[in-house]
Short mmCIF file of C-alpha atoms in Angstrom, two decimals:
data_model
loop_
_atom_site.label_atom_id
_atom_site.label_comp_id
_atom_site.label_asym_id
_atom_site.label_seq_id
_atom_site.Cartn_x
_atom_site.Cartn_y
_atom_site.Cartn_z
CA MET Z 22 -23.25 -37.83 -13.55
CA SER Z 23 -24.34 -36.47 -10.32
CA SER Z 24 -20.77 -37.41 -8.83
CA LEU Z 25 -18.92 -36.03 -11.67
CA ASN Z 26 -21.00 -32.70 -11.38
CA HIS Z 27 -20.12 -32.42 -7.74
CA CYS Z 28 -16.48 -33.21 -8.23
CA ILE Z 29 -16.01 -30.42 -11.03
CA LYS Z 30 -17.88 -27.91 -8.80
CA PHE Z 31 -15.74 -28.85 -5.83
CA GLU Z 32 -12.48 -28.42 -7.91
CA LEU Z 33 -13.41 -25.20 -9.40
CA ASP Z 34 -15.19 -23.78 -6.41
CA ILE Z 35 -18.39 -23.22 -8.00
CA LYS Z 36 -21.55 -23.10 -5.63
CA ASP Z 37 -24.35 -22.19 -8.18
CA GLU Z 38 -26.88 -25.13 -8.09
CA ASN Z 39 -28.32 -24.10 -11.47
CA ILE Z 40 -25.07 -25.02 -13.23
CA VAL Z 41 -24.73 -28.72 -14.12
CA PHE Z 42 -21.41 -30.05 -15.38
CA LYS Z 43 -21.58 -32.88 -17.93
CA ASP Z 44 -18.24 -33.51 -19.23
CA TYR Z 45 -14.51 -32.39 -19.44
CA PHE Z 46 -11.76 -32.92 -21.90
CA TYR Z 47 -8.55 -31.39 -23.38
CA LYS Z 48 -8.46 -29.46 -26.65
CA SER Z 49 -5.72 -27.47 -28.52
CA ILE Z 50 -6.70 -23.85 -29.26
CA LYS Z 51 -4.45 -21.58 -31.32
CA LEU Z 52 -1.54 -24.24 -30.70
CA GLN Z 53 -2.17 -24.07 -26.86
CA LYS Z 54 -3.59 -26.89 -24.74
CA HIS Z 55 -6.79 -25.97 -22.94
CA LYS Z 56 -8.99 -27.82 -20.40
CA ILE Z 57 -12.65 -27.50 -21.59
CA TYR Z 58 -15.55 -28.05 -19.14
CA GLU Z 59 -19.00 -28.50 -20.66
CA ALA Z 60 -21.85 -27.42 -18.51
CA GLU Z 61 -25.57 -26.20 -18.86
CA LEU Z 62 -27.13 -23.38 -17.00
CA ILE Z 63 -30.69 -23.93 -15.95
CA GLN Z 64 -33.46 -21.26 -15.87
CA PRO Z 65 -35.57 -22.75 -12.79
CA ALA Z 66 -38.20 -19.77 -12.85
CA CYS Z 67 -39.34 -16.80 -14.66
CA PRO Z 68 -37.34 -13.78 -13.45
CA PHE Z 69 -40.35 -11.58 -14.08
CA CYS Z 70 -43.26 -13.23 -12.51
CA GLY Z 71 -41.67 -16.37 -10.84
CA SER Z 72 -43.78 -18.71 -12.77
CA LEU Z 73 -42.38 -22.42 -13.34
CA ALA Z 74 -44.29 -22.70 -16.46
CA LEU Z 75 -41.51 -22.26 -19.06
CA LEU Z 76 -41.01 -23.08 -22.72
CA HIS Z 77 -37.62 -24.02 -23.57
CA ASN Z 78 -36.16 -22.44 -26.76
CA GLY Z 79 -32.58 -23.79 -27.31
CA HIS Z 80 -29.36 -22.66 -25.64
CA LEU Z 81 -26.69 -19.82 -26.25
CA ILE Z 82 -23.23 -21.29 -25.85
CA ALA Z 83 -20.68 -18.98 -23.98
CA ASN Z 84 -16.91 -19.93 -23.58
CA ILE Z 85 -16.16 -18.61 -20.08
CA ARG Z 86 -12.50 -18.03 -18.97
CA TYR Z 87 -11.93 -19.22 -15.52
CA PRO Z 88 -8.86 -18.84 -13.38
CA THR Z 89 -6.35 -21.56 -12.96
CA ALA Z 90 -3.31 -22.19 -10.90
CA ASN Z 91 -1.39 -23.59 -14.03
CA ALA Z 92 -1.07 -20.44 -16.41
CA SER Z 93 0.11 -22.67 -19.36
CA LEU Z 94 -3.21 -24.85 -19.10
CA PRO Z 95 -6.01 -22.15 -19.48
CA VAL Z 96 -9.46 -23.35 -18.25
CA ILE Z 97 -12.62 -22.54 -20.18
CA ILE Z 98 -16.27 -23.47 -19.10
CA ARG Z 99 -18.39 -24.24 -22.22
CA LEU Z 100 -21.69 -22.83 -20.68
CA ALA Z 101 -24.95 -23.63 -22.53
CA LYS Z 102 -27.51 -21.08 -21.21
CA GLN Z 103 -31.08 -21.99 -21.51
CA ARG Z 104 -33.49 -19.60 -23.41
CA VAL Z 105 -37.02 -19.72 -22.11
CA LYS Z 106 -40.44 -18.16 -22.66
CA CYS Z 107 -42.88 -17.96 -19.63
CA ARG Z 108 -46.26 -19.16 -20.34
CA ASP Z 109 -47.95 -16.81 -17.92
CA CYS Z 110 -46.41 -13.40 -18.59
CA ASP Z 111 -44.96 -14.24 -22.35
CA HIS Z 112 -41.43 -12.74 -21.51
CA TRP Z 113 -38.42 -14.30 -22.95
CA SER Z 114 -35.55 -14.63 -20.80
CA MET Z 115 -32.23 -16.40 -20.67
CA ALA Z 116 -30.42 -18.08 -17.72
CA GLN Z 117 -27.97 -15.89 -15.60
CA SER Z 118 -25.42 -16.91 -12.94
CA GLU Z 119 -23.03 -15.17 -10.52
CA LEU Z 120 -20.32 -17.10 -12.31
CA VAL Z 121 -20.09 -14.55 -15.09
CA ASN Z 122 -22.06 -11.18 -15.94
CA LYS Z 123 -24.54 -10.94 -18.79
CA TYR Z 124 -22.85 -10.33 -22.30
CA CYS Z 125 -19.43 -11.19 -20.83
CA SER Z 126 -17.02 -14.01 -21.36
CA ILE Z 127 -14.46 -13.52 -18.45
CA SER Z 128 -15.69 -14.88 -15.17
CA ASN Z 129 -15.96 -12.90 -12.10
CA ALA Z 130 -13.68 -15.18 -10.45
CA SER Z 131 -11.02 -14.14 -13.04
CA LYS Z 132 -11.71 -10.40 -12.52
CA LEU Z 133 -11.35 -10.78 -8.84
CA LYS Z 134 -7.95 -12.48 -9.37
CA VAL Z 135 -6.86 -9.69 -11.71
CA LEU Z 136 -7.96 -7.12 -9.10
CA SER Z 137 -5.94 -8.81 -6.52
CA ALA Z 138 -2.84 -8.88 -8.63
CA LEU Z 139 -3.38 -5.09 -9.45
CA THR Z 140 -2.79 -4.28 -5.71
CA GLU Z 141 0.94 -5.62 -6.22
CA ASP Z 142 3.84 -4.03 -8.09
CA ARG Z 143 3.35 -5.81 -11.27
CA SER Z 144 2.91 -4.95 -14.83
CA MET Z 145 -0.27 -5.32 -16.55
CA THR Z 146 1.19 -7.55 -19.11
CA SER Z 147 2.31 -9.94 -16.68
CA ILE Z 148 -1.13 -9.74 -14.96
CA ALA Z 149 -2.81 -10.68 -18.38
CA ARG Z 150 -0.46 -13.49 -19.06
CA GLU Z 151 -0.87 -15.19 -15.84
CA ASN Z 152 -4.82 -14.86 -15.83
CA ASN Z 153 -5.03 -15.76 -19.69
CA VAL Z 154 -6.91 -12.42 -20.45
CA SER Z 155 -6.18 -9.59 -22.66
CA ILE Z 156 -4.34 -6.53 -21.47
CA ASN Z 157 -7.59 -4.62 -22.44
CA THR Z 158 -9.40 -6.67 -19.70
CA VAL Z 159 -6.90 -5.78 -17.08
CA GLN Z 160 -7.22 -2.27 -18.07
CA ARG Z 161 -11.09 -2.42 -18.03
CA VAL Z 162 -10.98 -3.88 -14.29
CA LEU Z 163 -8.62 -0.95 -13.39
CA GLY Z 164 -10.87 1.50 -14.98
CA ASN Z 165 -13.87 0.23 -13.23
CA CYS Z 166 -12.10 1.10 -9.79
CA SER Z 167 -11.39 4.70 -10.75
CA HIS Z 168 -14.99 6.14 -9.38
CA ARG Z 169 -15.01 3.67 -6.23
CA PHE Z 170 -12.86 5.74 -3.92
CA ILE Z 171 -15.18 7.76 -1.51
CA ASP Z 172 -13.90 11.16 -0.71
CA SER Z 173 -15.39 13.03 2.28
CA TYR Z 174 -15.32 16.57 2.73
CA GLU Z 175 -16.43 16.57 6.40
CA TYR Z 176 -13.07 15.67 7.96
CA LEU Z 177 -9.37 16.45 7.67
CA PRO Z 178 -6.48 14.99 9.74
CA ALA Z 179 -5.05 17.12 12.48
CA HIS Z 180 -1.40 16.97 10.87
CA LEU Z 181 -0.96 17.31 7.22
CA ALA Z 182 2.08 16.74 4.89
CA PHE Z 183 2.33 18.67 1.48
CA ASP Z 184 4.55 17.71 -1.39
CA GLU Z 185 4.66 16.97 -5.07
CA PHE Z 186 5.76 14.28 -7.52
CA LYS Z 187 6.43 13.71 -11.29
CA GLY Z 188 3.78 11.78 -13.01
CA VAL Z 189 1.90 11.78 -16.36
CA ASP Z 190 3.99 13.60 -19.01
CA ARG Z 191 6.46 14.43 -16.44
CA GLN Z 192 4.19 16.95 -14.84
CA LEU Z 193 4.26 17.81 -11.05
CA HIS Z 194 0.99 16.34 -9.37
CA PHE Z 195 0.15 17.48 -5.72
CA ILE Z 196 0.04 14.87 -2.91
CA CYS Z 197 -1.32 15.32 0.58
CA LEU Z 198 -0.64 12.62 3.42
CA ASP Z 199 -2.04 12.28 6.91
CA GLY Z 200 1.14 13.21 9.18
CA ASP Z 201 0.05 10.41 11.89
CA ASN Z 202 -0.94 7.26 10.20
CA HIS Z 203 0.64 8.21 6.82
CA GLN Z 204 -2.30 7.49 4.77
CA VAL Z 205 -3.09 9.58 1.46
CA VAL Z 206 -5.58 12.33 1.94
CA GLN Z 207 -5.56 13.40 -1.78
CA ILE Z 208 -3.76 13.28 -4.95
CA LEU Z 209 -4.54 16.09 -7.58
CA ARG Z 210 -3.59 16.60 -11.16
CA THR Z 211 -1.84 19.80 -10.75
CA ARG Z 212 -0.12 21.70 -7.85
CA TYR Z 213 -1.27 25.18 -8.91
CA LYS Z 214 -2.48 27.37 -6.10
CA LYS Z 215 -5.88 28.01 -7.84
CA THR Z 216 -6.55 24.16 -7.73
CA LEU Z 217 -5.43 23.73 -4.11
CA LEU Z 218 -7.51 26.49 -3.01
CA LYS Z 219 -10.71 25.06 -4.82
CA TYR Z 220 -9.96 21.49 -3.44
CA PHE Z 221 -9.45 22.65 0.23
CA GLY Z 222 -12.34 25.20 -0.08
CA ARG Z 223 -14.90 22.36 -0.42
CA PHE Z 224 -14.12 21.03 3.06
CA SER Z 225 -16.50 22.36 5.76
CA PRO Z 226 -15.07 25.27 8.22
CA GLN Z 227 -14.94 22.67 11.07
CA ALA Z 228 -12.94 20.36 9.17
CA ARG Z 229 -10.28 22.85 8.04
CA ALA Z 230 -10.26 24.16 11.76
CA ASN Z 231 -9.11 20.65 12.78
CA VAL Z 232 -6.02 20.94 11.05
CA LYS Z 233 -3.00 21.91 13.43
CA THR Z 234 0.12 21.61 11.59
CA VAL Z 235 1.08 21.42 7.82
CA THR Z 236 4.59 20.21 6.95
CA MET Z 237 6.06 21.26 3.68
CA ASP Z 238 9.34 22.28 1.90
CA LEU Z 239 10.02 25.86 1.18
CA ASN Z 240 7.60 26.31 -1.41
CA PHE Z 241 6.22 29.80 -0.99
CA TYR Z 242 2.62 29.32 -2.19
CA TYR Z 243 2.06 26.50 -0.10
CA GLN Z 244 2.30 28.75 2.98
CA ASP Z 245 -0.28 31.06 1.45
CA ILE Z 246 -2.76 28.08 0.99
CA VAL Z 247 -2.13 27.29 4.63
CA ARG Z 248 -2.95 30.78 5.75
CA ALA Z 249 -6.14 31.04 3.70
CA CYS Z 250 -7.72 27.56 4.27
CA PHE Z 251 -6.35 26.51 7.84
CA PRO Z 252 -6.89 29.14 10.38
CA ASN Z 253 -5.68 27.24 13.35
CA ALA Z 254 -2.65 25.40 11.54
CA GLN Z 255 0.95 25.85 12.16
CA ILE Z 256 3.40 25.81 9.16
CA VAL Z 257 6.29 23.38 9.70
CA ILE Z 258 9.37 23.40 7.25
CA ASP Z 259 10.65 19.90 6.82
CA ARG Z 260 14.09 19.32 8.50
CA PHE Z 261 15.57 17.39 5.61
CA HIS Z 262 14.82 20.14 3.25
CA MET Z 263 16.57 22.77 5.49
CA ILE Z 264 19.59 20.76 6.00
CA GLN Z 265 19.63 19.87 2.08
CA MET Z 266 19.52 23.48 1.18
CA LEU Z 267 22.18 24.47 3.67
CA THR Z 268 24.50 21.59 2.46
CA ARG Z 269 24.16 22.51 -1.24
CA SER Z 270 24.98 26.08 -0.32
CA PHE Z 271 28.14 24.93 1.31
CA ASN Z 272 29.03 22.42 -1.48
CA SER Z 273 28.66 25.30 -3.87
CA LEU Z 274 31.08 27.47 -1.99
CA ARG Z 275 33.60 24.67 -1.59
CA VAL Z 276 33.81 24.14 -5.41
CA GLN Z 277 34.04 27.83 -5.72
CA VAL Z 278 37.07 28.05 -3.36
CA MET Z 279 38.62 25.02 -4.83
CA LYS Z 280 38.73 26.57 -8.24
CA THR Z 281 40.87 29.27 -6.96
CA PHE Z 282 43.80 26.79 -6.55
CA ASP Z 283 45.83 25.09 -9.02
CA LYS Z 284 44.70 21.67 -10.17
CA ARG Z 285 48.15 20.12 -8.88
CA SER Z 286 48.28 21.97 -5.80
CA ARG Z 287 47.60 20.11 -2.29
CA GLN Z 288 44.81 22.52 -1.48
CA TYR Z 289 42.88 21.54 -4.75
CA GLN Z 290 43.32 17.90 -4.15
CA LEU Z 291 42.05 18.27 -0.36
CA LEU Z 292 38.98 19.99 -1.48
CA LYS Z 293 38.09 17.79 -4.44
CA SER Z 294 38.55 14.21 -3.89
CA PRO Z 295 37.23 13.85 -0.27
CA TRP Z 296 34.34 16.02 -1.03
CA LYS Z 297 31.85 13.57 0.83
CA LEU Z 298 33.57 14.14 3.94
CA TYR Z 299 32.59 17.79 4.18
CA LEU Z 300 28.99 16.88 3.99
CA LYS Z 301 29.03 14.55 6.81
CA LYS Z 302 28.57 15.44 10.68
CA PHE Z 303 32.07 16.23 12.24
CA ASP Z 304 31.28 13.67 14.95
CA GLU Z 305 31.00 10.88 12.52
CA LEU Z 306 34.67 11.40 10.95
CA GLU Z 307 37.40 9.05 11.54
CA LYS Z 308 39.87 10.81 13.89
CA ALA Z 309 42.14 7.77 15.37
CA HIS Z 310 43.15 5.95 12.13
CA PRO Z 311 45.13 7.89 9.33
CA ARG Z 312 45.04 6.47 5.93
CA TYR Z 313 47.09 7.19 2.98
CA ASN Z 314 45.63 8.83 -0.04
CA TRP Z 315 47.52 9.10 -3.24
CA HIS Z 316 45.50 12.38 -4.34
CA TYR Z 317 47.52 14.59 -1.73
CA LYS Z 318 50.30 12.10 -1.16
CA ASP Z 319 49.91 12.18 2.73
CA CYS Z 320 48.40 9.84 5.45
CA LEU Z 321 45.77 11.63 7.38
CA THR Z 322 42.63 10.98 9.19
CA GLN Z 323 39.28 12.04 7.92
CA ALA Z 324 38.92 14.84 10.60
CA GLN Z 325 42.47 16.20 9.64
CA VAL Z 326 41.53 16.19 5.91
CA VAL Z 327 38.45 18.21 6.70
CA MET Z 328 40.32 20.60 8.95
CA GLU Z 329 43.21 21.16 6.67
CA GLY Z 330 40.74 21.54 3.79
CA ILE Z 331 38.55 24.40 5.39
CA ASN Z 332 41.58 26.17 6.72
CA THR Z 333 42.37 27.08 3.05
CA SER Z 334 39.79 29.92 3.31
CA THR Z 335 38.15 31.91 6.10
CA THR Z 336 34.85 32.02 4.31
CA LEU Z 337 34.79 28.26 3.92
CA GLU Z 338 35.71 27.67 7.59
CA ASN Z 339 33.09 29.75 8.78
CA SER Z 340 30.43 28.24 6.58
CA TYR Z 341 31.38 24.85 7.60
CA ASN Z 342 31.21 25.70 11.39
CA LEU Z 343 27.87 27.27 10.62
CA MET Z 344 26.39 24.33 8.87
CA GLN Z 345 27.72 21.85 11.56
CA SER Z 346 26.24 23.81 14.33
CA PHE Z 347 22.85 24.24 12.29
CA ILE Z 348 22.60 20.41 11.97
CA GLN Z 349 23.31 19.68 15.40
CA ALA Z 350 20.70 22.47 16.56
CA VAL Z 351 18.12 20.90 14.19
CA GLU Z 352 18.63 17.43 15.51
CA THR Z 353 18.47 18.47 19.28
CA GLY Z 354 15.59 20.90 18.72
CA ASN Z 355 17.48 23.89 20.11
CA THR Z 356 15.43 26.67 18.76
CA HIS Z 357 17.55 29.41 20.44
CA GLU Z 358 20.77 28.31 18.99
CA LEU Z 359 19.01 27.96 15.73
CA LYS Z 360 17.67 31.52 15.65
CA SER Z 361 21.05 32.95 16.60
CA LEU Z 362 22.61 30.85 13.67
CA ILE Z 363 20.15 32.29 11.21
CA ASN Z 364 21.07 35.57 12.21
CA CYS Z 365 24.82 34.99 11.99
CA GLN Z 366 26.96 37.88 10.84
CA ASP Z 367 30.10 36.05 10.10
CA GLN Z 368 31.75 36.14 6.71
CA ILE Z 369 30.29 33.40 4.54
CA GLY Z 370 29.46 32.60 1.03
CA THR Z 371 26.91 34.51 -1.04
CA LEU Z 372 24.71 31.43 -1.62
CA MET Z 373 24.92 30.57 2.19
CA HIS Z 374 23.80 34.21 2.90
CA LYS Z 375 20.89 33.74 0.57
CA THR Z 376 19.91 30.40 2.38
CA LEU Z 377 20.14 31.91 5.68
CA LEU Z 378 18.06 35.04 4.30
CA THR Z 379 15.30 32.43 3.24
CA PHE Z 380 15.14 30.87 6.72
CA LYS Z 381 14.95 34.39 8.32
CA HIS Z 382 11.90 35.13 5.97
CA ASN Z 383 10.29 31.94 7.14
CA LEU Z 384 11.80 31.97 10.67
CA THR Z 385 8.63 30.68 12.50
CA ALA Z 386 8.14 27.81 10.18
CA VAL Z 387 11.64 26.95 10.45
CA LEU Z 388 11.79 27.12 14.28
CA ASN Z 389 8.56 24.77 14.07
CA GLY Z 390 10.39 22.35 11.90
CA ALA Z 391 13.10 22.01 14.73
CA ALA Z 392 10.83 22.05 17.49
CA LEU Z 393 7.84 19.74 16.52
CA PRO Z 394 8.16 16.10 15.72
CA TYR Z 395 6.51 15.99 12.23
CA SER Z 396 8.47 15.92 9.07
CA ASN Z 397 7.94 14.89 5.29
CA GLY Z 398 9.83 11.67 5.61
CA CYS Z 399 6.56 9.53 5.33
CA LEU Z 400 5.58 11.60 2.21
CA GLU Z 401 9.19 11.19 0.42
CA GLY Z 402 8.91 7.37 1.18
CA PHE Z 403 5.37 7.27 -0.51
CA ASN Z 404 6.67 9.37 -3.62
CA ARG Z 405 9.49 6.69 -3.75
CA LYS Z 406 6.72 4.06 -4.13
CA ILE Z 407 5.08 6.05 -6.72
CA LYS Z 408 8.23 6.11 -8.78
CA GLN Z 409 8.39 2.34 -8.47
CA ILE Z 410 4.87 2.01 -9.76
CA GLU Z 411 5.65 4.27 -12.59
CA ARG Z 412 8.90 2.50 -13.44
CA THR Z 413 6.96 -0.92 -13.45
CA ALA Z 414 4.60 0.26 -16.09
CA PHE Z 415 7.24 2.08 -18.01
CA GLY Z 416 5.18 5.33 -17.30
CA TYR Z 417 1.65 6.31 -17.59
CA SER Z 418 -0.06 8.46 -19.98
CA ASN Z 419 -3.59 8.51 -18.10
CA PHE Z 420 -3.67 10.32 -14.73
CA ILE Z 421 -6.66 8.49 -13.69
CA ASN Z 422 -5.08 5.16 -14.18
CA LEU Z 423 -1.92 6.14 -12.38
CA LEU Z 424 -4.16 7.43 -9.39
CA THR Z 425 -6.21 4.28 -9.28
CA ARG Z 426 -2.96 2.01 -9.39
CA ILE Z 427 -1.65 4.12 -6.52
CA ARG Z 428 -4.86 3.73 -4.37
CA LEU Z 429 -5.01 -0.01 -5.14
CA GLU Z 430 -1.45 -0.71 -3.93
CA GLU Z 431 -2.15 1.46 -0.86
CA ASN Z 432 -4.89 -1.09 -0.17
CA GLN Z 433 -7.29 1.79 0.26
CA TYR Z 434 -10.03 0.39 -2.22
CA LYS Z 435 -13.46 0.85 -0.90
CA GLU Z 436 -16.64 -0.25 -2.67
CA LYS Z 437 -20.08 1.13 -1.82
CA GLU Z 438 -21.64 -2.34 -2.80
CA PRO Z 439 -19.73 -5.55 -2.66
CA ASN Z 440 -20.59 -6.75 -6.03
CA SER Z 441 -20.54 -3.68 -7.75
CA LEU Z 442 -17.22 -4.21 -9.46
CA LEU Z 443 -18.28 -7.55 -10.69
CA MET Z 444 -21.40 -6.19 -12.19
CA THR Z 445 -19.83 -3.26 -14.05
CA ALA Z 446 -16.51 -5.04 -15.23
#
C-alpha cells in the first residue's frame, strides 16, 4: 500500500503528506471513461488548538477534478476527508489540503492550468473542453483575476501614446501605451474627455510632469487633455495618420477628376484601373519595363501611367506633387520643407486644402511628428491584437472580462499574494 501511495503521488505530482492513496480504477460516467483514484485526507491535529487528541466522526466524500494530459480520459480523485472533534477544545473540524479549496470540487492544479491557457489566444470553450471543466469554471477563474492588477498613481512613462479601439457593444474604449517599452498603461471604458481628465488627474503632479511627449492622431480633444494634465509634454501627431489623411484627400480628388471624363475614354481608364499606383511613392514605381494593359489598350510603365494620368488635370498634378513631397519630407524629418508644403498656395483640391488647413492649425504637433522618432505604430499593433482576442471569443459583452483577458495575454498579471487566486477561485 505504501509503494502504491508513493507511485500515485509521483504520477499526479501531489506532495501533501496527509493524503493517502488506496486504490485506482476505471469507471464510465455519463458514457465517458474516467480514471478514478481513491484517497483519504487525514486530519493530524486540531487546527484551533493543535491538540492530537481527536475523535474521528466519519468522512466527507468529495470528487475532485484533476488535470490530465489526455483530455479524453478525465481524472477524478475520490477524496475522503476526515471529520474530527477535538477532545480538548470541543471544536469540530474537517481535514483540508492545498490540493483543493474548501467547498470546491475543482483542484487548484486545474485552476492554474486554466489560468495558463487564458494567457493564450484561445476560446473559453476550448479551454473548458481540454481541462474537463465547465465554461462557468473558466469564467470564474477569469473573473478572479479582474481585481489583481495593481495600478500605481505615482509614476507615468516619459513617452505616452493615445488611441481608441472598438470593444463591448462596438463602443470606443481609450487605450494608453508606454512609447518606449510598449506596455499598456491603462485601458478605460470610454474615451470621453471628462473620464480622461478624471483618470489622469489622480496622478501626482510629479508623475504628470515626468511626461515628455504624447503621440496621438488628429483627435482635437486629446490635445486639450495633454495641455491640462501634462505641463511639460510635447504633442506629437502620428506620421501614419498624417500621410493617411493626405492620401485619402488626393484619392477623393482623383475620383472627382475621373468622373469628369467619359467612361470609355483613355483618361478615365488611366485614372480608374491603376488607382493603387497613384498612392505609391513615385520612386517605387516601375520605370524600365512597360507592360500591356487591356483597359487603356497600351503598353506603358507604371511611371508613365501615373504621369499621363495626373497630366489630365492641373489640380490633380499639383496635388500629386504635393503629396509625394510631403511623404518624402516626413520620412526624412525635413521640418522646413514640411512647413513650406503646408503653407503651399498652389491650386489643389478642396479636400486637400482642408487637410493642409488642419495641419496648419496643428503645425507644432505635426512638425514634432516628423522630427521626433515616436509614433503610434506600437499602439496600432496592440489594437490589432485586441481585435484578434475579440474575434476568437466572438465578441465580449462584459468590459471587465475583456480587460482582464487583454491583461492576461499581455502577461502583465500581478498578484499581491502567490496563492490568492487559488484561495478565492
